[in-house]
Short mmCIF file of C-alpha atoms and ligand atoms in Angstrom, two decimals:
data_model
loop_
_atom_site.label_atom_id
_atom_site.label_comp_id
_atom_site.label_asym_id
_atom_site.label_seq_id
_atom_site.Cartn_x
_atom_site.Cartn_y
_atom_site.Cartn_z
CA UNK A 1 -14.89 -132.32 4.08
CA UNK A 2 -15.50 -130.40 7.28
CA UNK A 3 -18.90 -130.87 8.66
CA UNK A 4 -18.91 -127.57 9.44
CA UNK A 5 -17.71 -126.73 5.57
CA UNK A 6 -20.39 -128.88 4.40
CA UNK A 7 -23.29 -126.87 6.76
CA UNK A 8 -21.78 -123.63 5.56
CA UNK A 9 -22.08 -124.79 1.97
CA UNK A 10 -25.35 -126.02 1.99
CA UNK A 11 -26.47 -123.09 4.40
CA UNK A 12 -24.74 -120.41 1.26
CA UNK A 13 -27.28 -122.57 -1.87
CA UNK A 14 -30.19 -122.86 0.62
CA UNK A 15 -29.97 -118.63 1.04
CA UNK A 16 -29.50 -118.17 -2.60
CA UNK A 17 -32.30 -120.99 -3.42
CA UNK A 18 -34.72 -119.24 -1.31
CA UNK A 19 -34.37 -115.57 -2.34
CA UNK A 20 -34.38 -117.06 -6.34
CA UNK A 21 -37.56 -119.46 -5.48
CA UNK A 22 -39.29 -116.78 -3.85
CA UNK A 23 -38.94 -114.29 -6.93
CA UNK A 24 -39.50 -117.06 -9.18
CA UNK A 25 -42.12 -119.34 -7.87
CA UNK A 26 -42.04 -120.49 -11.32
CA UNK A 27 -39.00 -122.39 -10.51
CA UNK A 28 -40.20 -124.07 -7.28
CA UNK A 29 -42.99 -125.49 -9.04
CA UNK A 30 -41.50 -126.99 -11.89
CA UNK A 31 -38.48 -128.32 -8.70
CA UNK A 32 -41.65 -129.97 -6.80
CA UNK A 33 -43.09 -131.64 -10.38
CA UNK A 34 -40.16 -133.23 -11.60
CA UNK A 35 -39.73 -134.29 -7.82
CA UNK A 36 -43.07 -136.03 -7.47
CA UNK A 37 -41.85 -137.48 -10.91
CA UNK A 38 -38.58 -139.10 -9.55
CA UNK A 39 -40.57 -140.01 -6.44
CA UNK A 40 -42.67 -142.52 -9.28
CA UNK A 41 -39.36 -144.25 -9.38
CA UNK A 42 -37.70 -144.25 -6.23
CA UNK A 43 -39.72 -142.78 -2.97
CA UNK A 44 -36.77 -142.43 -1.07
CA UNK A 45 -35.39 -139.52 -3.56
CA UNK A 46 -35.31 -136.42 -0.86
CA UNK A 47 -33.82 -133.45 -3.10
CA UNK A 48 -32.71 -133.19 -7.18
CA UNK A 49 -29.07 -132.29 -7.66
CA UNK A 50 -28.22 -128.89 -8.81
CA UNK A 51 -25.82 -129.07 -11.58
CA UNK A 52 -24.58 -125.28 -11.50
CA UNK A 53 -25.71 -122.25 -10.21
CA UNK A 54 -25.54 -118.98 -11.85
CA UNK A 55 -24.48 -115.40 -10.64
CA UNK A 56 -23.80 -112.10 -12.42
CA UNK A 57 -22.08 -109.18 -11.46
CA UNK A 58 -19.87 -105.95 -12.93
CA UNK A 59 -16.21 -106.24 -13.77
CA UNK A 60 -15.30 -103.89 -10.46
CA UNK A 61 -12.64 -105.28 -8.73
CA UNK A 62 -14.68 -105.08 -5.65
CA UNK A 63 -17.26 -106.99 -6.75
CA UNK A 64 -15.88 -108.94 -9.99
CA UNK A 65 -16.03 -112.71 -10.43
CA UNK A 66 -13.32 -113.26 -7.76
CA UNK A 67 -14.54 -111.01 -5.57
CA UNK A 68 -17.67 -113.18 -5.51
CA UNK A 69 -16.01 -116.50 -6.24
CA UNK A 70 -13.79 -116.02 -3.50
CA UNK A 71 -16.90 -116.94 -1.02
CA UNK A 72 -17.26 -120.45 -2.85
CA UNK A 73 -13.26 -120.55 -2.35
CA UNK A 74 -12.85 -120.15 1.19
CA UNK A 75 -15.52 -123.45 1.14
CA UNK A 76 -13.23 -125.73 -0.57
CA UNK A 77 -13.93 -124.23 -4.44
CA UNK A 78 -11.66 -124.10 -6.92
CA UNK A 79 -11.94 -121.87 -9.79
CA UNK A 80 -11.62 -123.66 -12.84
CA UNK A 81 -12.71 -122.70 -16.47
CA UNK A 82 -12.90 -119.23 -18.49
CA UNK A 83 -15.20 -118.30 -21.05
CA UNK A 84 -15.53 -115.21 -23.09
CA UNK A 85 -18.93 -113.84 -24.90
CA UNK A 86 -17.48 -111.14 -26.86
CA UNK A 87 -20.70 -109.86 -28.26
CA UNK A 88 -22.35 -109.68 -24.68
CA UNK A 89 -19.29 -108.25 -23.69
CA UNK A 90 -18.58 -110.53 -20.89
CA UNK A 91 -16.14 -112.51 -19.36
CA UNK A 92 -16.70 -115.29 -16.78
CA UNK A 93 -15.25 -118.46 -14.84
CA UNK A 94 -16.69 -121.41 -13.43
CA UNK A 95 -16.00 -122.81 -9.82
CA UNK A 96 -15.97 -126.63 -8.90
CA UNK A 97 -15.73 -128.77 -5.55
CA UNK A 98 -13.79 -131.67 -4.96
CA UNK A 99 -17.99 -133.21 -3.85
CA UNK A 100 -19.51 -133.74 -7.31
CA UNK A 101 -22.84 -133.70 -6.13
CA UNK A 102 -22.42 -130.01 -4.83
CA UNK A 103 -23.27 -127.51 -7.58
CA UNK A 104 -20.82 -125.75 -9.66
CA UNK A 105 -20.47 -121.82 -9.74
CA UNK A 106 -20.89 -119.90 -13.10
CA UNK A 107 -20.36 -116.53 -12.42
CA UNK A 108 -19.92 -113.82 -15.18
CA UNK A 109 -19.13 -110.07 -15.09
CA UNK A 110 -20.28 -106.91 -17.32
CA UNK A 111 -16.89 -105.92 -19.20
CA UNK A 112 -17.81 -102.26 -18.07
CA UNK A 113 -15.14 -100.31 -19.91
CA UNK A 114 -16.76 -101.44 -23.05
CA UNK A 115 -20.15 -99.75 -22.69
CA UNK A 116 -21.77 -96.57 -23.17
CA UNK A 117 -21.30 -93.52 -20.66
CA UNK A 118 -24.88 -94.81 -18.94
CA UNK A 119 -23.79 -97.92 -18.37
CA UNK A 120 -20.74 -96.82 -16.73
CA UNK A 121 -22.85 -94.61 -14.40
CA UNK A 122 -25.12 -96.22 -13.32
CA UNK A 123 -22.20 -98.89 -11.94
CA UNK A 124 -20.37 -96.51 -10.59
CA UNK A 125 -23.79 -95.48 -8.75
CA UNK A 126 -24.20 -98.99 -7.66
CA UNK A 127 -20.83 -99.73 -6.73
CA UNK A 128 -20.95 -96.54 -4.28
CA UNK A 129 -23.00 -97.39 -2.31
CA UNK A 130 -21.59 -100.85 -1.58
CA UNK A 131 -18.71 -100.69 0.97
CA UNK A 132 -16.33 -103.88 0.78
CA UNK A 133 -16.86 -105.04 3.80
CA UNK A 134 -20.52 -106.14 2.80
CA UNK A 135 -19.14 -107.83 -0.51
CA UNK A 136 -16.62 -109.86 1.74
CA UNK A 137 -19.92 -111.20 3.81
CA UNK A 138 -21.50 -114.52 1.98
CA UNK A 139 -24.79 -112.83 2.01
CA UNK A 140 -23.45 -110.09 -0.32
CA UNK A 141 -24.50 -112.63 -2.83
CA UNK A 142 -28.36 -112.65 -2.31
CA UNK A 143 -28.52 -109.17 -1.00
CA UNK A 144 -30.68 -108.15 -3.85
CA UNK A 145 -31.18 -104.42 -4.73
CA UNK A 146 -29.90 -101.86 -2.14
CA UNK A 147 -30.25 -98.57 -4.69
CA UNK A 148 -33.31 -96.28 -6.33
CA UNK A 149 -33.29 -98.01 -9.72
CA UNK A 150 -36.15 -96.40 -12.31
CA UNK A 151 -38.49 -97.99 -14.64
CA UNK A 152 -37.05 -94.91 -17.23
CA UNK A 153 -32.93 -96.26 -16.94
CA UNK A 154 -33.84 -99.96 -16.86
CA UNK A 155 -35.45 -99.23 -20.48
CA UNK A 156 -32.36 -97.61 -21.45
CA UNK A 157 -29.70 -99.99 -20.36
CA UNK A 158 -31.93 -102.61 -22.25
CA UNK A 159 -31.13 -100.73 -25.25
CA UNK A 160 -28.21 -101.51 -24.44
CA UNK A 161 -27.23 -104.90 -23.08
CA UNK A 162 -29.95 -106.74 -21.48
CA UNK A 163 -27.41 -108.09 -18.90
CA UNK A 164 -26.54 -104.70 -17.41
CA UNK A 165 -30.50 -104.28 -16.84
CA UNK A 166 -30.70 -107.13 -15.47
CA UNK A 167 -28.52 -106.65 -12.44
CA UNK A 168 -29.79 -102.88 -12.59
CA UNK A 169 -33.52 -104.06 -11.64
CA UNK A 170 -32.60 -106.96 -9.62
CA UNK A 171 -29.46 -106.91 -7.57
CA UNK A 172 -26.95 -109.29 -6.80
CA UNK A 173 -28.92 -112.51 -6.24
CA UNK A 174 -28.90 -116.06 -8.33
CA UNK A 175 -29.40 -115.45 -11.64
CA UNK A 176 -30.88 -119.15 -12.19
CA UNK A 177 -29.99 -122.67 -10.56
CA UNK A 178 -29.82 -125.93 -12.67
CA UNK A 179 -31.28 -129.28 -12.34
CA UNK A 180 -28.36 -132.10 -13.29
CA UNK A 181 -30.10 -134.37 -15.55
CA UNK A 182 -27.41 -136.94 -15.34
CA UNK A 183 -28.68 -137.63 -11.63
CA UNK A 184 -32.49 -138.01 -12.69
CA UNK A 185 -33.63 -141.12 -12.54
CA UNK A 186 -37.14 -140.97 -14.38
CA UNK A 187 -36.07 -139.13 -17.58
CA UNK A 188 -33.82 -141.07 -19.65
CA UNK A 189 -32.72 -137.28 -21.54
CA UNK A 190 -33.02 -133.88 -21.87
CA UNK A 191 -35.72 -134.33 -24.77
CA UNK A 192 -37.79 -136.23 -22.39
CA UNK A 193 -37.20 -133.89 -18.98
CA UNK A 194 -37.96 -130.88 -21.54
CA UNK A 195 -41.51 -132.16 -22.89
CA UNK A 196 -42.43 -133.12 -19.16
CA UNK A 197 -42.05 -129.59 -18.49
CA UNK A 198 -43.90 -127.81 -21.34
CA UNK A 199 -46.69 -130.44 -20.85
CA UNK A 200 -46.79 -129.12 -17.47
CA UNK A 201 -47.40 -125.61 -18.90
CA UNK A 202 -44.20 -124.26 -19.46
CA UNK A 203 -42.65 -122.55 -22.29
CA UNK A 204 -38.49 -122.94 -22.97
CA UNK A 205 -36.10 -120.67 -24.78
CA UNK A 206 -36.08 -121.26 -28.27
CA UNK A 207 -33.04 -119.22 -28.67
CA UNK A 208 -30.50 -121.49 -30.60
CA UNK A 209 -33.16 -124.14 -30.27
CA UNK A 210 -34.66 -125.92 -27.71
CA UNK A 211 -31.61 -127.81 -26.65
CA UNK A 212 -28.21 -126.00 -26.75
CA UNK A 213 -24.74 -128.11 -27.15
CA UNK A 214 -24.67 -131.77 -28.31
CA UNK A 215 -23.24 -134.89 -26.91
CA UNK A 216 -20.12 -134.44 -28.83
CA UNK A 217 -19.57 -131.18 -27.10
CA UNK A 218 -20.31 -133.15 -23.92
CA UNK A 219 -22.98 -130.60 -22.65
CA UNK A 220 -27.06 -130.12 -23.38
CA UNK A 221 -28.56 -127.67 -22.04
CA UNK A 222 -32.32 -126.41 -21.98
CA UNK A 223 -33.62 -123.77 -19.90
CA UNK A 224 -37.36 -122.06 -19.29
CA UNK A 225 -38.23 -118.50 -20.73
CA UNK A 226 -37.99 -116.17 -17.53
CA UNK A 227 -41.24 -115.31 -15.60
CA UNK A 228 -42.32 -111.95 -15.53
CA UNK A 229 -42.28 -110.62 -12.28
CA UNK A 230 -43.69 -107.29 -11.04
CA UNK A 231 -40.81 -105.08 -9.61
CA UNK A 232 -40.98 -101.53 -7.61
CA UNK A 233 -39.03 -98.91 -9.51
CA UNK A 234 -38.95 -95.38 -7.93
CA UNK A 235 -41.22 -94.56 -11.13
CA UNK A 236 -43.69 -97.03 -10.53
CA UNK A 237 -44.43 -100.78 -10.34
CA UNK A 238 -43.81 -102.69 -13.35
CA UNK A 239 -43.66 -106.72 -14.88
CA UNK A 240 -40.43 -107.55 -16.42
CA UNK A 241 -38.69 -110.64 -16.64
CA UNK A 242 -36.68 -111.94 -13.45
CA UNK A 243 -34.99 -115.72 -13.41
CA UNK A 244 -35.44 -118.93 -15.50
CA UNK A 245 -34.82 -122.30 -14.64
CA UNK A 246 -31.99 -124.18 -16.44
CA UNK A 247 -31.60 -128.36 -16.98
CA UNK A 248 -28.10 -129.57 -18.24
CA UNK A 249 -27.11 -132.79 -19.32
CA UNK A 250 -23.09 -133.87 -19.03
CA UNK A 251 -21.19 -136.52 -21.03
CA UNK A 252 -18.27 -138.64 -20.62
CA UNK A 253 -14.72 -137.46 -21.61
CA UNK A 254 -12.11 -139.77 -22.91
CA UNK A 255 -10.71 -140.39 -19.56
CA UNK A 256 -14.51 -141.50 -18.76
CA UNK A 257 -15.34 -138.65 -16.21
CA UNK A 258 -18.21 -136.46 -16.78
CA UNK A 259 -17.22 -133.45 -18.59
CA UNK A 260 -17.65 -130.27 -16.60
CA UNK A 261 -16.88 -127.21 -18.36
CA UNK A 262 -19.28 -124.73 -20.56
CA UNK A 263 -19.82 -124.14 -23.60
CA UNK A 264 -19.29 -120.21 -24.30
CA UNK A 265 -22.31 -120.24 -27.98
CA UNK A 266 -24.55 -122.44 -25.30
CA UNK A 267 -24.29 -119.64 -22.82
CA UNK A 268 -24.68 -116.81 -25.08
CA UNK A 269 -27.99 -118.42 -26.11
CA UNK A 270 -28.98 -119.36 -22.43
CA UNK A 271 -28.33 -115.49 -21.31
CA UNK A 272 -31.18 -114.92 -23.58
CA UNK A 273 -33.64 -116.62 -21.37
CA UNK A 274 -33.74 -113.49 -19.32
CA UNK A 275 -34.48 -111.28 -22.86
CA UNK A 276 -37.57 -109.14 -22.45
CA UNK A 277 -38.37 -109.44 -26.36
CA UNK A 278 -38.90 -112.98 -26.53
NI1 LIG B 301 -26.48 -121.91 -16.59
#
């Protein structure tokens, strides 16, 4: 790869690392334990290896997955898998690099038509005031909040799906990274990584138990419960929850490569991290 492809990559996740950490110190916390941990083991270990990263956005042509993946395309991506959560009502794709130790992309789109007249509304209010020139600029992708969002229509779209909220309150910005387990070196599995970090203080989702997947679907995954985060709405300030950090753990397929698709019911129950009820 391009040197200069590989400083614009790395430039892209170090934007979108710092506008998630910085929302969700949570996340950097639980990055610099585990760290310290591997550092037990090997003291030359610099960073941990992100094994996706996670963006969501509204089925707008403007803005849609491709609209978005198309940043991580003109960098050498490809856009691989599709996966469909028809009770979330939401469609998404994954993108991959050639450079396995880069992240992948998992981005995912509200199937607008589907919803409610609010729903529909309220993205046709955000999507006005976002010209297409700004989506076509990388930074479109941590550029956060740029409309009046209230405290009163967040608690109705919740009603309503808990993803369209979501992107109401915060904005177009990571939705969570994810530590690759398969590169740890001091945690042997995703049992072990996850008791590290609730010993540490931290509770995981429970939804669909602790781990989702099983090694015969060739993906585990685990992720934290979302902090709670206080967030200006033009009605006031108020705590609800923002990211959560995810861990996955890949197996080999026949041909003895790591696997590196999703698994749609895993998903379903890791969306729930962000759930305000739980
Ligand atoms: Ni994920």
């Amino acid at each position: 790869m391009a040197a200069d492809a590989q400083k614009r990559i790395h430039d892209l996740f170090d934007s979108l690392w710092a506008d998630y950490t910085a929302f969700n110190p949570q996340a950097k916390r639980i990055y610099d334990l585990i760290l310290d941990n591997e550092r037990t083991k090997d003291p030359s270990i610099r960073a941990l290896v992100n094994d996706h990263v996670a963006l969501r956005t509204f089925d707008l042509p403007k803005m849609g997955v491709d609209a978005l993946g198309a940043h991580f395309v003109e960098l050498g991506y490809k856009a691989c898998g599709e996966y469909v959560f028809e009770e979330k009502k939401l469609f998404a794709r994954h993108f991959e690099h050639e450079d396995k130790t880069l992240p992948k992309v998992f981005i995912s789109e509200l199937e607008t038509k589907k919803f409610s007249p609010l729903v529909q509304s309220m993205v046709k209010e955000v999507s006005d005031q976002i010209t297409e020139a700004e989506i076509k600029k990388p930074s479109f992708l941590w550029s956060r909040r740029k409309w009046q969002a209230s405290h009163a229509t967040y608690q109705k779209l919740l009603a309503e799906s808990e993803y369209a909220a979501w992107v109401y309150a915060f904005g177009f910005r990571s939705n969570h990274f994810t530590i690759s387990v398969n590169h740890l070196k001091s945690f042997k599995d995703l049992p072990e990584l996850n008791g590290f970090v609730r010993a540490k203080g931290y509770a995981l989702n429970t939804s669909g138990g602790e781990i989702k997947g099983t090694p015969a679907q060739l993906l585990e995954q685990s992720s934290t419960l979302a902090e709670k985060t206080r967030l200006e709405f033009s009605d006031g300030v108020h705590e609800i929850p923002a990211c959560y950090y995810e861990f996955a753990r890949r197996y080999p397929q026949a041909d003895g490569k790591l696997y590196q698709g999703f698994i749609a019911a895993s998903a379903d129950k890791i969306f729930e991290s962000t759930n305000v009820r739980q």
